[in-house]
CSV table of C-alpha atoms and ligand atoms in Angstrom, one decimal:
chain,number,residue,atom,x,y,z
A,1,MET,CA,-158.6,50.4,-86.0
A,2,HIS,CA,-161.2,53.2,-87.4
A,3,ARG,CA,-159.3,55.8,-85.6
A,4,ALA,CA,-156.0,54.3,-86.6
A,5,ARG,CA,-156.8,54.6,-90.1
A,6,ARG,CA,-158.0,58.3,-89.7
A,7,VAL,CA,-154.4,59.1,-88.1
A,8,CYS,CA,-152.7,57.5,-90.9
A,9,ARG,CA,-154.7,59.7,-93.8
A,10,SER,CA,-153.7,62.9,-91.6
A,11,TRP,CA,-149.8,61.6,-91.8
A,12,SER,CA,-150.2,61.2,-95.6
A,13,ILE,CA,-151.9,64.8,-96.0
A,14,LEU,CA,-148.9,65.9,-93.9
A,15,LEU,CA,-146.2,64.2,-95.8
A,16,SER,CA,-147.6,65.5,-99.0
A,17,ALA,CA,-147.6,68.9,-97.8
A,18,LEU,CA,-144.0,68.6,-96.7
A,19,LEU,CA,-142.7,66.9,-100.2
A,20,ILE,CA,-144.5,69.9,-101.9
A,21,GLY,CA,-142.9,72.4,-99.6
A,22,VAL,CA,-139.6,70.7,-100.6
A,23,GLY,CA,-140.2,70.8,-103.9
A,24,ILE,CA,-140.2,67.0,-104.6
A,25,CYS,CA,-143.9,66.9,-105.9
A,26,SER,CA,-143.6,70.4,-107.8
A,27,PRO,CA,-141.4,70.9,-110.9
A,28,VAL,CA,-137.7,72.2,-109.6
A,29,LYS,CA,-136.6,75.4,-111.1
A,30,ALA,CA,-133.1,75.6,-112.3
A,31,ASP,CA,-131.1,77.3,-109.8
A,32,GLU,CA,-128.7,79.8,-111.8
A,33,ALA,CA,-126.0,80.2,-108.7
A,34,LEU,CA,-125.6,76.4,-109.2
A,35,ALA,CA,-125.9,75.8,-112.8
A,36,LYS,CA,-123.0,78.1,-113.5
A,37,LEU,CA,-120.8,76.0,-111.1
A,38,ARG,CA,-121.6,72.5,-112.9
A,39,TYR,CA,-119.5,72.0,-116.1
A,40,PRO,CA,-121.8,71.0,-118.9
A,41,LEU,CA,-120.9,68.8,-121.7
A,42,SER,CA,-122.5,69.1,-125.1
A,43,LYS,CA,-125.0,66.4,-126.2
A,44,SER,CA,-122.8,65.0,-128.8
A,45,ASP,CA,-121.5,61.6,-127.3
A,46,GLY,CA,-123.2,59.5,-130.1
A,47,ILE,CA,-121.1,61.7,-132.5
A,48,ARG,CA,-119.5,59.8,-135.4
A,49,ILE,CA,-115.7,59.7,-135.3
A,50,PRO,CA,-114.2,60.8,-139.0
A,51,ASN,CA,-111.8,58.3,-140.5
A,52,ILE,CA,-108.3,59.4,-139.7
A,53,VAL,CA,-106.1,58.9,-142.6
A,54,LEU,CA,-102.4,59.4,-142.2
A,55,ASP,CA,-100.4,60.7,-145.2
A,56,LEU,CA,-96.6,59.9,-145.0
A,57,SER,CA,-96.2,60.4,-148.6
A,58,GLU,CA,-93.5,63.2,-148.3
A,59,VAL,CA,-91.5,61.1,-145.8
A,60,PRO,CA,-92.1,57.6,-147.1
A,61,ASP,CA,-88.7,56.1,-145.7
A,62,ASN,CA,-88.8,57.9,-142.3
A,63,ALA,CA,-89.6,55.2,-139.5
A,64,SER,CA,-89.9,57.6,-136.5
A,65,ALA,CA,-92.4,59.9,-138.4
A,66,LYS,CA,-94.4,56.8,-139.1
A,67,ALA,CA,-94.3,55.6,-135.7
A,68,TRP,CA,-95.3,59.2,-134.6
A,69,GLY,CA,-98.0,59.5,-137.2
A,70,LEU,CA,-99.8,56.2,-136.1
A,71,GLU,CA,-99.6,57.3,-132.5
A,72,SER,CA,-101.2,60.6,-133.5
A,73,LYS,CA,-103.8,58.7,-135.3
A,74,LEU,CA,-104.9,56.7,-132.5
A,75,LEU,CA,-104.8,60.1,-130.1
A,76,CYS,CA,-106.9,61.7,-133.1
A,77,GLU,CA,-109.6,59.0,-132.8
A,78,GLU,CA,-109.9,58.9,-129.2
A,79,TRP,CA,-109.9,62.6,-128.4
A,80,PHE,CA,-112.1,63.9,-131.3
A,81,PRO,CA,-115.4,62.6,-129.4
A,82,VAL,CA,-114.0,64.1,-126.2
A,83,ILE,CA,-113.2,67.6,-127.7
A,84,CYS,CA,-116.5,67.4,-129.3
A,85,ARG,CA,-118.5,67.0,-125.8
A,86,PHE,CA,-116.4,70.1,-124.4
A,87,LEU,CA,-117.7,72.4,-127.7
A,88,ALA,CA,-121.2,72.9,-128.8
A,89,THR,CA,-121.2,70.4,-131.6
A,90,GLU,CA,-124.8,68.7,-131.1
A,91,LYS,CA,-125.8,70.0,-134.6
A,92,TRP,CA,-122.6,69.9,-136.4
A,93,ILE,CA,-122.0,67.2,-138.8
A,94,PRO,CA,-118.1,66.0,-138.6
A,95,PRO,CA,-116.2,65.6,-141.8
A,96,GLU,CA,-116.2,62.0,-143.2
A,97,THR,CA,-112.1,62.3,-143.1
A,98,VAL,CA,-109.4,63.9,-141.3
A,99,ARG,CA,-106.2,64.0,-143.0
A,100,LEU,CA,-103.2,64.1,-140.8
A,101,VAL,CA,-99.8,64.9,-143.3
A,102,VAL,CA,-96.3,65.0,-142.1
A,103,LYS,CA,-94.8,67.7,-143.7
A,104,ARG,CA,-91.3,67.9,-144.8
A,105,ASP,CA,-91.0,71.6,-144.9
A,106,LEU,CA,-93.4,73.6,-142.9
A,107,ASP,CA,-92.6,76.5,-140.6
A,108,ALA,CA,-95.1,76.3,-138.0
A,109,PRO,CA,-95.1,73.1,-135.8
A,110,GLY,CA,-98.8,72.5,-137.2
A,111,VAL,CA,-101.4,74.3,-139.2
A,112,THR,CA,-105.0,73.2,-140.2
A,113,SER,CA,-107.3,73.9,-142.8
A,114,GLY,CA,-110.4,72.6,-142.9
A,115,ALA,CA,-110.2,69.0,-142.1
A,116,THR,CA,-106.4,68.8,-143.1
A,117,ILE,CA,-104.0,68.7,-140.2
A,118,GLN,CA,-100.3,69.6,-141.4
A,119,VAL,CA,-97.7,68.7,-138.9
A,120,SER,CA,-93.9,69.7,-139.4
A,121,LEU,CA,-91.4,66.8,-139.7
A,122,LYS,CA,-89.0,68.9,-138.1
A,123,TRP,CA,-90.9,69.5,-135.2
A,124,ILE,CA,-92.1,66.1,-134.4
A,125,THR,CA,-88.6,64.8,-134.7
A,126,GLN,CA,-87.4,67.5,-132.2
A,127,HIS,CA,-90.5,67.3,-130.0
A,128,PRO,CA,-91.9,63.7,-130.0
A,129,ASP,CA,-93.8,64.1,-126.7
A,130,ASP,CA,-95.6,67.4,-128.3
A,131,PHE,CA,-99.3,65.5,-128.9
A,132,GLY,CA,-100.5,68.7,-127.5
A,133,MET,CA,-99.9,70.4,-130.7
A,134,VAL,CA,-102.2,67.6,-132.5
A,135,ILE,CA,-104.9,68.3,-129.7
A,136,HIS,CA,-104.8,72.1,-130.9
A,137,GLU,CA,-105.0,71.2,-134.5
A,138,LEU,CA,-107.7,68.8,-133.8
A,139,THR,CA,-109.8,71.1,-132.2
A,140,HIS,CA,-109.5,73.5,-134.9
A,141,VAL,CA,-110.9,70.8,-137.1
A,142,ILE,CA,-113.9,70.6,-134.8
A,143,GLN,CA,-114.3,74.4,-134.4
A,144,ASN,CA,-114.8,74.7,-138.1
A,145,TYR,CA,-116.5,78.0,-137.7
A,146,PRO,CA,-117.7,79.8,-140.8
A,147,SER,CA,-115.6,82.4,-142.1
A,148,ASP,CA,-116.8,85.7,-140.9
A,149,LYS,CA,-115.0,89.0,-140.6
A,150,THR,CA,-116.3,89.3,-136.9
A,151,THR,CA,-114.5,86.2,-135.6
A,152,PRO,CA,-111.6,87.1,-133.9
A,153,GLY,CA,-108.7,84.8,-134.5
A,154,TRP,CA,-107.2,85.4,-130.9
A,155,LEU,CA,-110.5,83.6,-129.6
A,156,VAL,CA,-110.2,81.0,-132.0
A,157,GLU,CA,-106.6,80.1,-131.1
A,158,GLY,CA,-107.5,80.6,-127.3
A,159,ILE,CA,-110.1,78.2,-127.2
A,160,ALA,CA,-108.0,75.3,-129.1
A,161,ASP,CA,-105.2,76.1,-126.4
A,162,TYR,CA,-107.7,76.0,-123.8
A,163,ILE,CA,-108.7,72.5,-124.7
A,164,ARG,CA,-105.1,71.7,-125.2
A,165,TYR,CA,-103.8,72.8,-121.8
A,166,TRP,CA,-106.6,72.5,-119.5
A,167,LYS,CA,-108.4,69.3,-120.9
A,168,TYR,CA,-105.7,67.4,-122.4
A,169,GLU,CA,-102.7,68.2,-120.5
A,170,PRO,CA,-103.5,69.7,-117.4
A,171,GLU,CA,-100.5,68.4,-115.6
A,172,ILE,CA,-98.0,70.2,-117.5
A,173,PRO,CA,-96.8,73.4,-115.5
A,174,ARG,CA,-98.5,76.5,-117.1
A,175,GLN,CA,-96.2,79.4,-118.5
A,176,ARG,CA,-96.1,82.2,-116.4
A,177,LEU,CA,-97.9,85.3,-117.8
A,178,ASP,CA,-96.2,88.6,-117.5
A,179,PRO,CA,-98.9,90.8,-116.4
A,180,LYS,CA,-96.9,94.0,-118.2
A,181,THR,CA,-97.2,92.4,-121.6
A,182,ALA,CA,-99.9,90.2,-121.6
A,183,ASP,CA,-102.7,90.7,-123.5
A,184,TYR,CA,-106.0,88.7,-124.6
A,185,HIS,CA,-105.7,89.7,-128.2
A,186,GLN,CA,-102.3,87.4,-128.1
A,187,GLY,CA,-104.7,84.3,-128.3
A,188,TYR,CA,-103.1,80.8,-127.6
A,189,GLY,CA,-101.8,80.2,-124.2
A,190,THR,CA,-102.5,83.6,-122.9
A,191,THR,CA,-106.3,83.6,-124.0
A,192,GLY,CA,-106.6,80.0,-122.8
A,193,ALA,CA,-105.5,80.9,-119.3
A,194,PHE,CA,-107.9,83.7,-119.5
A,195,LEU,CA,-110.7,81.5,-120.3
A,196,ALA,CA,-109.8,78.9,-118.1
A,197,TRP,CA,-110.0,82.0,-115.5
A,198,LEU,CA,-113.1,83.0,-116.4
A,199,VAL,CA,-114.5,79.4,-116.1
A,200,GLN,CA,-113.2,78.9,-112.7
A,201,LYS,CA,-114.2,82.4,-111.4
A,202,TYR,CA,-117.2,83.3,-113.3
A,203,ASP,CA,-119.3,80.3,-115.2
A,204,ARG,CA,-118.4,76.9,-116.1
A,205,ARG,CA,-120.4,77.4,-119.3
A,206,ILE,CA,-118.5,80.4,-120.8
A,207,VAL,CA,-116.3,78.3,-123.3
A,208,LEU,CA,-119.3,76.5,-124.4
A,209,ARG,CA,-121.4,79.7,-124.9
A,210,LEU,CA,-118.6,81.4,-126.7
A,211,ASP,CA,-118.1,78.4,-129.0
A,212,ALA,CA,-121.7,78.2,-130.0
A,213,ALA,CA,-121.9,81.8,-130.9
A,214,LEU,CA,-118.9,81.2,-133.2
A,215,ARG,CA,-120.5,78.6,-135.0
A,216,VAL,CA,-123.5,80.7,-135.9
A,217,LYS,CA,-121.4,83.9,-136.6
A,218,ALA,CA,-123.2,85.4,-133.5
A,219,TYR,CA,-120.0,86.3,-131.7
A,220,HIS,CA,-119.7,89.7,-130.3
A,221,PRO,CA,-117.4,90.8,-127.3
A,222,LYS,CA,-120.6,91.8,-125.3
A,223,LEU,CA,-121.3,88.0,-125.0
A,224,PHE,CA,-118.5,88.3,-121.8
A,225,GLN,CA,-120.7,90.9,-120.2
A,226,ASP,CA,-123.8,89.0,-120.9
A,227,VAL,CA,-122.4,85.9,-118.8
A,228,THR,CA,-120.4,87.5,-116.4
A,229,GLY,CA,-122.1,91.1,-115.9
A,230,LYS,CA,-118.7,93.0,-116.7
A,231,SER,CA,-116.9,94.0,-119.8
A,232,LEU,CA,-114.2,92.0,-121.6
A,233,ASP,CA,-111.7,94.4,-120.9
A,234,ASP,CA,-112.8,95.0,-117.3
A,235,LEU,CA,-112.7,91.1,-116.9
A,236,TRP,CA,-109.1,91.2,-118.5
A,237,GLN,CA,-107.9,93.7,-116.1
A,238,GLU,CA,-109.3,91.8,-113.2
A,239,PHE,CA,-107.4,88.9,-114.6
A,240,VAL,CA,-104.2,90.3,-115.0
A,241,ARG,CA,-104.6,91.8,-111.1
A,242,ASP,CA,-105.0,87.8,-110.1
A,243,LEU,CA,-101.8,86.8,-111.8
A,244,PRO,CA,-99.7,85.4,-109.0
A,245,LYS,CA,-96.9,88.2,-108.4
V,1,ZN,ZN1,-104.1,77.2,-134.0
């Protein structure tokens, strides 16, 4: 019995040594190679959803605009916290109210200024399935970057379309980019496709990092180099070479 207890103690010493060896008993260091493969969500799951106010004052008698507007309102309420988790919104205070205004005359499908989204009656009548446009505009409400001359418009639009096309409607076939004419400065879907490629090929955290920098006027093209080890222009050339022929 005495002998058996001694054997048991030796086993426990051996087991402890093994556990320390595999890192269970010691703090585990973050593995950078793995961390860049894990898509992160920002810790903003408890964020307050603004009151989404539908403004139909310019189209009071249009039943289909009203139906479309009510559906858009629901979409905004559901997707507001989802988009917040894809962007660096931990310290961001959302607006109390987001206004969704259907405009009788508007040249663009949608336009966002601050927390007001304007959508074109003509566009939603001709494209009633284009709720992705609302997601793009709602992303602008959440981006809410301080105005700064170093903020590149192409990247702001690219992030909004990245959220739209890769997070909201990834099932929709992407438009083919022409390697001869495409340029990341074009913003929108072109930059969105570039960001998606960077996410997939280099680092799942890159959109969150870019968004975090834009929120504090700290964006610089060198950020692409910091994350990937390659310059923005070199990355673009590589992206174009990777485009399906
Ligand atoms: Zn936009």
